[in-house]
PDB file of C-alpha atoms in Angstrom:
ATOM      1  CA  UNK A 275     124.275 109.162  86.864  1.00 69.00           C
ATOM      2  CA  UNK A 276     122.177 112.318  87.234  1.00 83.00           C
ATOM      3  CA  UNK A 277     118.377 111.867  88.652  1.00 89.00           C
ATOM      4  CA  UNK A 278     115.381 113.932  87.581  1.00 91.00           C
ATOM      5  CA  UNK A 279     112.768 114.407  90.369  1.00 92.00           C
ATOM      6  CA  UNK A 280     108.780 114.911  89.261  1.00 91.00           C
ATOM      7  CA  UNK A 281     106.234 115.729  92.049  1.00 92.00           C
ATOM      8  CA  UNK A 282     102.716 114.691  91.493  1.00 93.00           C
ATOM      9  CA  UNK A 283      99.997 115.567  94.178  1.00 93.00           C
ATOM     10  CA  UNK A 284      97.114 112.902  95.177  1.00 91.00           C
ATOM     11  CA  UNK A 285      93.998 113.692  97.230  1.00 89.00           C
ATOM     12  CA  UNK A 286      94.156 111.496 100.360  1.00 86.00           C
ATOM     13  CA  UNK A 287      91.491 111.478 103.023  1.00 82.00           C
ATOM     14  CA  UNK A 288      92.842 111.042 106.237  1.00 78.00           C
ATOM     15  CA  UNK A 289      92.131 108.806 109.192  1.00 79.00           C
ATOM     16  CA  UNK A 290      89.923 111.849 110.873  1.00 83.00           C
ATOM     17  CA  UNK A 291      87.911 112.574 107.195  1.00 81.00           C
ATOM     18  CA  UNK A 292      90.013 115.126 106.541  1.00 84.00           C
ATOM     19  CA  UNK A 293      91.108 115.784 102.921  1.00 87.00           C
ATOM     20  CA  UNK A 294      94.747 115.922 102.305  1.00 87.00           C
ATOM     21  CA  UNK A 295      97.289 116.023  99.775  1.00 89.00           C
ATOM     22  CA  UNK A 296     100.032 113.445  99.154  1.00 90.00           C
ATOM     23  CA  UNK A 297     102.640 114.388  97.607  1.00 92.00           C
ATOM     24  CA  UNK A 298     104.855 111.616  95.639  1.00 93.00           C
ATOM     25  CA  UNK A 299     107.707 112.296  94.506  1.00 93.00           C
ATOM     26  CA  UNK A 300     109.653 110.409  91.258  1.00 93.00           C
ATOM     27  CA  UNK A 301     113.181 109.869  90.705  1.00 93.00           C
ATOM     28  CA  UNK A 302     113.916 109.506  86.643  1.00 92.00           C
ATOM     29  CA  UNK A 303     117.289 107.951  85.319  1.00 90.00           C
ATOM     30  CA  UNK A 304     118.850 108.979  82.257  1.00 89.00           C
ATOM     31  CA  UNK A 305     117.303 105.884  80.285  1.00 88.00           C
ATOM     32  CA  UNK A 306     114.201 107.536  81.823  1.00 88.00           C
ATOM     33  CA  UNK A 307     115.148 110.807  80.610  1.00 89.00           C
ATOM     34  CA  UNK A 308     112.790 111.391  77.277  1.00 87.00           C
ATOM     35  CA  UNK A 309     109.913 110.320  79.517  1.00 88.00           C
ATOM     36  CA  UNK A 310     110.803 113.046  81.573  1.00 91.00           C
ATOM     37  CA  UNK A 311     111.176 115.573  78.993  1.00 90.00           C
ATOM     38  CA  UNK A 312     108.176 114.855  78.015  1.00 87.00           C
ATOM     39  CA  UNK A 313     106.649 114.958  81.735  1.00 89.00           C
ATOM     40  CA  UNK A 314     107.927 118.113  82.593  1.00 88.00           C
ATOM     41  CA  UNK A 315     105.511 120.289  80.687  1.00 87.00           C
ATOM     42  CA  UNK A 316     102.780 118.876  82.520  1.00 90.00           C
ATOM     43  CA  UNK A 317     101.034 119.265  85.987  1.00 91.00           C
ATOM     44  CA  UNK A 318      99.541 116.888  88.450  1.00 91.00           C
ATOM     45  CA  UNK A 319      96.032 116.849  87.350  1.00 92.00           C
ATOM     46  CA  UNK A 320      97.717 116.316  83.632  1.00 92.00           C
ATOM     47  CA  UNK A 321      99.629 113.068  85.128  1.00 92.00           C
ATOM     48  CA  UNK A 322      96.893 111.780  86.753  1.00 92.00           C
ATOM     49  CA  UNK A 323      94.275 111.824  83.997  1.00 92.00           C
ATOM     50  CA  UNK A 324      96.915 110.389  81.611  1.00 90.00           C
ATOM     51  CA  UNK A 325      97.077 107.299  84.028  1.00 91.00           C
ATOM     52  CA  UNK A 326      93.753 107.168  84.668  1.00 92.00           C
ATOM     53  CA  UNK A 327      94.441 107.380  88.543  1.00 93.00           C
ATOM     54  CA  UNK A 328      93.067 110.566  91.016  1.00 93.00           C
ATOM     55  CA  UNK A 329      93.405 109.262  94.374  1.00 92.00           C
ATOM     56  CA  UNK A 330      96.112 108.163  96.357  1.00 92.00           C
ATOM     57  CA  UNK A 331      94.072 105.710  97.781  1.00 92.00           C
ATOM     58  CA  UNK A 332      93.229 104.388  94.280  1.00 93.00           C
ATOM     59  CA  UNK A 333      96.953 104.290  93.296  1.00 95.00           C
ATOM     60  CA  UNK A 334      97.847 102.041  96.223  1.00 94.00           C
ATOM     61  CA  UNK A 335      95.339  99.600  95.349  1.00 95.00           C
ATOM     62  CA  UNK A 336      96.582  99.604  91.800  1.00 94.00           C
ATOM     63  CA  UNK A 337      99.869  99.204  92.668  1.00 94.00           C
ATOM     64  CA  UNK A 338      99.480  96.410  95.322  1.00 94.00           C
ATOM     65  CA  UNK A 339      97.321  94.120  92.236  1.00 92.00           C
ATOM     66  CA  UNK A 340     100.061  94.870  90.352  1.00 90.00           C
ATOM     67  CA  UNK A 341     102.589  93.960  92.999  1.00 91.00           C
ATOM     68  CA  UNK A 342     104.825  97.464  92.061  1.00 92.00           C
ATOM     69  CA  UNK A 343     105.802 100.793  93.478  1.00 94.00           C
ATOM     70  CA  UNK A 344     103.101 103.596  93.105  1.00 95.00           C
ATOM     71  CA  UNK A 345     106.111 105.606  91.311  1.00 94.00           C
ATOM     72  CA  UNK A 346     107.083 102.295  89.018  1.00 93.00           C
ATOM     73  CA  UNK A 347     103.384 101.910  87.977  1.00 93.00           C
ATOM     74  CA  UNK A 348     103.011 105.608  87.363  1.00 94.00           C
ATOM     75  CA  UNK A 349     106.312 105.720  84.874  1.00 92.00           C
ATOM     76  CA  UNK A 350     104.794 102.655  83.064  1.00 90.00           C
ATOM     77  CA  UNK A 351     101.562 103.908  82.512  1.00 90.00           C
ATOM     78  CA  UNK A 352     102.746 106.972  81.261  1.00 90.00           C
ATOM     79  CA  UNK A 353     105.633 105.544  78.748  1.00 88.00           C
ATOM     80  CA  UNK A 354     102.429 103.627  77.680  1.00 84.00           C
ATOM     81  CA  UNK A 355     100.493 106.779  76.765  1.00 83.00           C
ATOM     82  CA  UNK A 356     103.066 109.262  76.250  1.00 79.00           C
ATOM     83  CA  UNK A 357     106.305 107.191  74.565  1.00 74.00           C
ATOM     84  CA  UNK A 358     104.808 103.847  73.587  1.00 64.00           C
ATOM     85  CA  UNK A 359     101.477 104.789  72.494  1.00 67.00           C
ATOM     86  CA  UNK A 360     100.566 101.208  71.157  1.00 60.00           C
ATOM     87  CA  UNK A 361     103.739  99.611  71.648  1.00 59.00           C
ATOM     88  CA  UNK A 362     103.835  96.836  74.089  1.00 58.00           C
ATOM     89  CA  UNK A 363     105.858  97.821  77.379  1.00 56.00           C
ATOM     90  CA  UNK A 364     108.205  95.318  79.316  1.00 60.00           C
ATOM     91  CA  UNK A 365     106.630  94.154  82.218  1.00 60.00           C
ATOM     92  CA  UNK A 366     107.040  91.766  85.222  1.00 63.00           C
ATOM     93  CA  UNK A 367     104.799  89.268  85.551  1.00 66.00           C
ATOM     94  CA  UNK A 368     104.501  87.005  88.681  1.00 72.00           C
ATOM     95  CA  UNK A 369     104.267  83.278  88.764  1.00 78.00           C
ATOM     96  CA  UNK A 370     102.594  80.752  90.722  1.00 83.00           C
ATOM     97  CA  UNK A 371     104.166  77.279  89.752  1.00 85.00           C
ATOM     98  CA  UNK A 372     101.757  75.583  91.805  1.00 87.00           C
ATOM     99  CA  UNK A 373      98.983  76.647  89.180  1.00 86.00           C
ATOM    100  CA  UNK A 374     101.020  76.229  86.530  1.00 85.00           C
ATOM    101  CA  UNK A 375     101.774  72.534  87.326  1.00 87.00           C
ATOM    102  CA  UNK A 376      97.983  72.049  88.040  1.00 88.00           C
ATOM    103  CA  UNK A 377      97.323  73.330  84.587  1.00 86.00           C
ATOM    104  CA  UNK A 378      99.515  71.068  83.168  1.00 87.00           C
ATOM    105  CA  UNK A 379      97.985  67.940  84.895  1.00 87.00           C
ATOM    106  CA  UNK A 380      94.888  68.817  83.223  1.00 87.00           C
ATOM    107  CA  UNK A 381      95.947  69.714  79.716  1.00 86.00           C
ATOM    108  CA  UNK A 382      98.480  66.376  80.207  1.00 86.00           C
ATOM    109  CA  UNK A 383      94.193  64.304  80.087  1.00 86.00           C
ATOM    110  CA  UNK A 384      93.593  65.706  76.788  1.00 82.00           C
ATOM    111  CA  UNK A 385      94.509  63.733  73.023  1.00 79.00           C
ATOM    112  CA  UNK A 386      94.333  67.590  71.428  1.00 77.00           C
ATOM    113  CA  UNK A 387      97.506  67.837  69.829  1.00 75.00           C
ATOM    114  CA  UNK A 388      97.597  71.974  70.767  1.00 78.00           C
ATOM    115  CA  UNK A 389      97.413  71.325  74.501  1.00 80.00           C
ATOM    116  CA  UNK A 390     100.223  69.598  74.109  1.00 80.00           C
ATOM    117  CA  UNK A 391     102.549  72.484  72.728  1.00 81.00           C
ATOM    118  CA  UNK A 392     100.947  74.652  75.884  1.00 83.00           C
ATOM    119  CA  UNK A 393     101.858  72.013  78.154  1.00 83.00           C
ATOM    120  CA  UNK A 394     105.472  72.074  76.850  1.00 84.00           C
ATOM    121  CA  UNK A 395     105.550  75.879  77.003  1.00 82.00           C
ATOM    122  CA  UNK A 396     104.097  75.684  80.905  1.00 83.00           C
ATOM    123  CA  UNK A 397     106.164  73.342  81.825  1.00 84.00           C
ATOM    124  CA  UNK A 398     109.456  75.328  80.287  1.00 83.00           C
ATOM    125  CA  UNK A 399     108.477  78.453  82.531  1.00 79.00           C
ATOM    126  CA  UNK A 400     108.541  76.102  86.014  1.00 80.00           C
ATOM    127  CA  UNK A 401     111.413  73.983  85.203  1.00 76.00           C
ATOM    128  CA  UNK A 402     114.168  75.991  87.269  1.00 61.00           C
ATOM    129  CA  UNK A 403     111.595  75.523  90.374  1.00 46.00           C
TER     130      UNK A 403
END
C-alpha cells in the first residue's frame, strides 16, 4: 500500500508569546487517494479555510470535542466539502450507556405510543453492555 503525505501549516503561539508555525503532516491511503488528488492543488491557507480551522490551537480543541486525530478530523472535513459536498460522511459517534439507560427510564413513564419505539431503539444500542 503506497501513502501520500500532505503538509498543512498552523499558526501556534508558543509558551513565551511567540508566534510559530506547526507543521502537520497527513498520511493518505489509496481509498484516500481522490481526496488527495484533489488536495494537492491546494495550499495551507486553501485547507484551512475549507475546514473552517486557522489555528493549531483551534484544531486541537476541535479535535479533542470530537474525540479524533487533528489529521482524521481534517480528512473528514474536507471529503465533506471537497468529495461529499452534501452527502452524509461515516462517522464515529461515542456512547454513554449510562445516559442512554437513564433516558430510557424516563421515556419507559410515558403511555405515548412513539416513546416507546425510541425506547426499543435505545435500548438495542446498549444491549451488548
Amino acid at each position: 500500500m503506497k501513502r501520500n503525505y500532505l503538509s498543512v501549516y498552523f499558526p501556534l503561539i508558543d509558551g513565551a508569546g511567540e508566534r510559530r508555525t506547526k507543521n502537520l503532516c497527513i498520511a493518505f491511503n489509496d481509498e484516500e487517494k481522490p481526496l488527495f488528488e484533489k488536495l494537492q492543488k491546494l495550499n495551507s491557507q486553501d485547507i484551512k479555510k475549507a475546514i473552517a480551522i486557522f489555528t493549531y490551537k483551534r484544531l486541537m480543541e476541535v479535535s479533542e470535542k470530537e474525540n479524533r486525530k487533528p489529521t482524521e478530523l481534517i480528512k473528514i472535513r474536507l471529503a465533506e466539502k471537497l468529495i461529499h459536498r452534501g452527502q452524509s460522511v461515516k462517522r464515529n459517534i461515542e456512547i454513554n450507556p449510562a445516559v442512554i439507560k437513564k433516558w430510557v427510564g424516563v421515556l419507559k413513564k410515558s403511555d405515548n405510543k412513539i416513546y416507546g419505539e425510541i425506547t426499543d431503539f435505545l435500548e438495542s444500542i446498549v444491549s451488548n453492555d
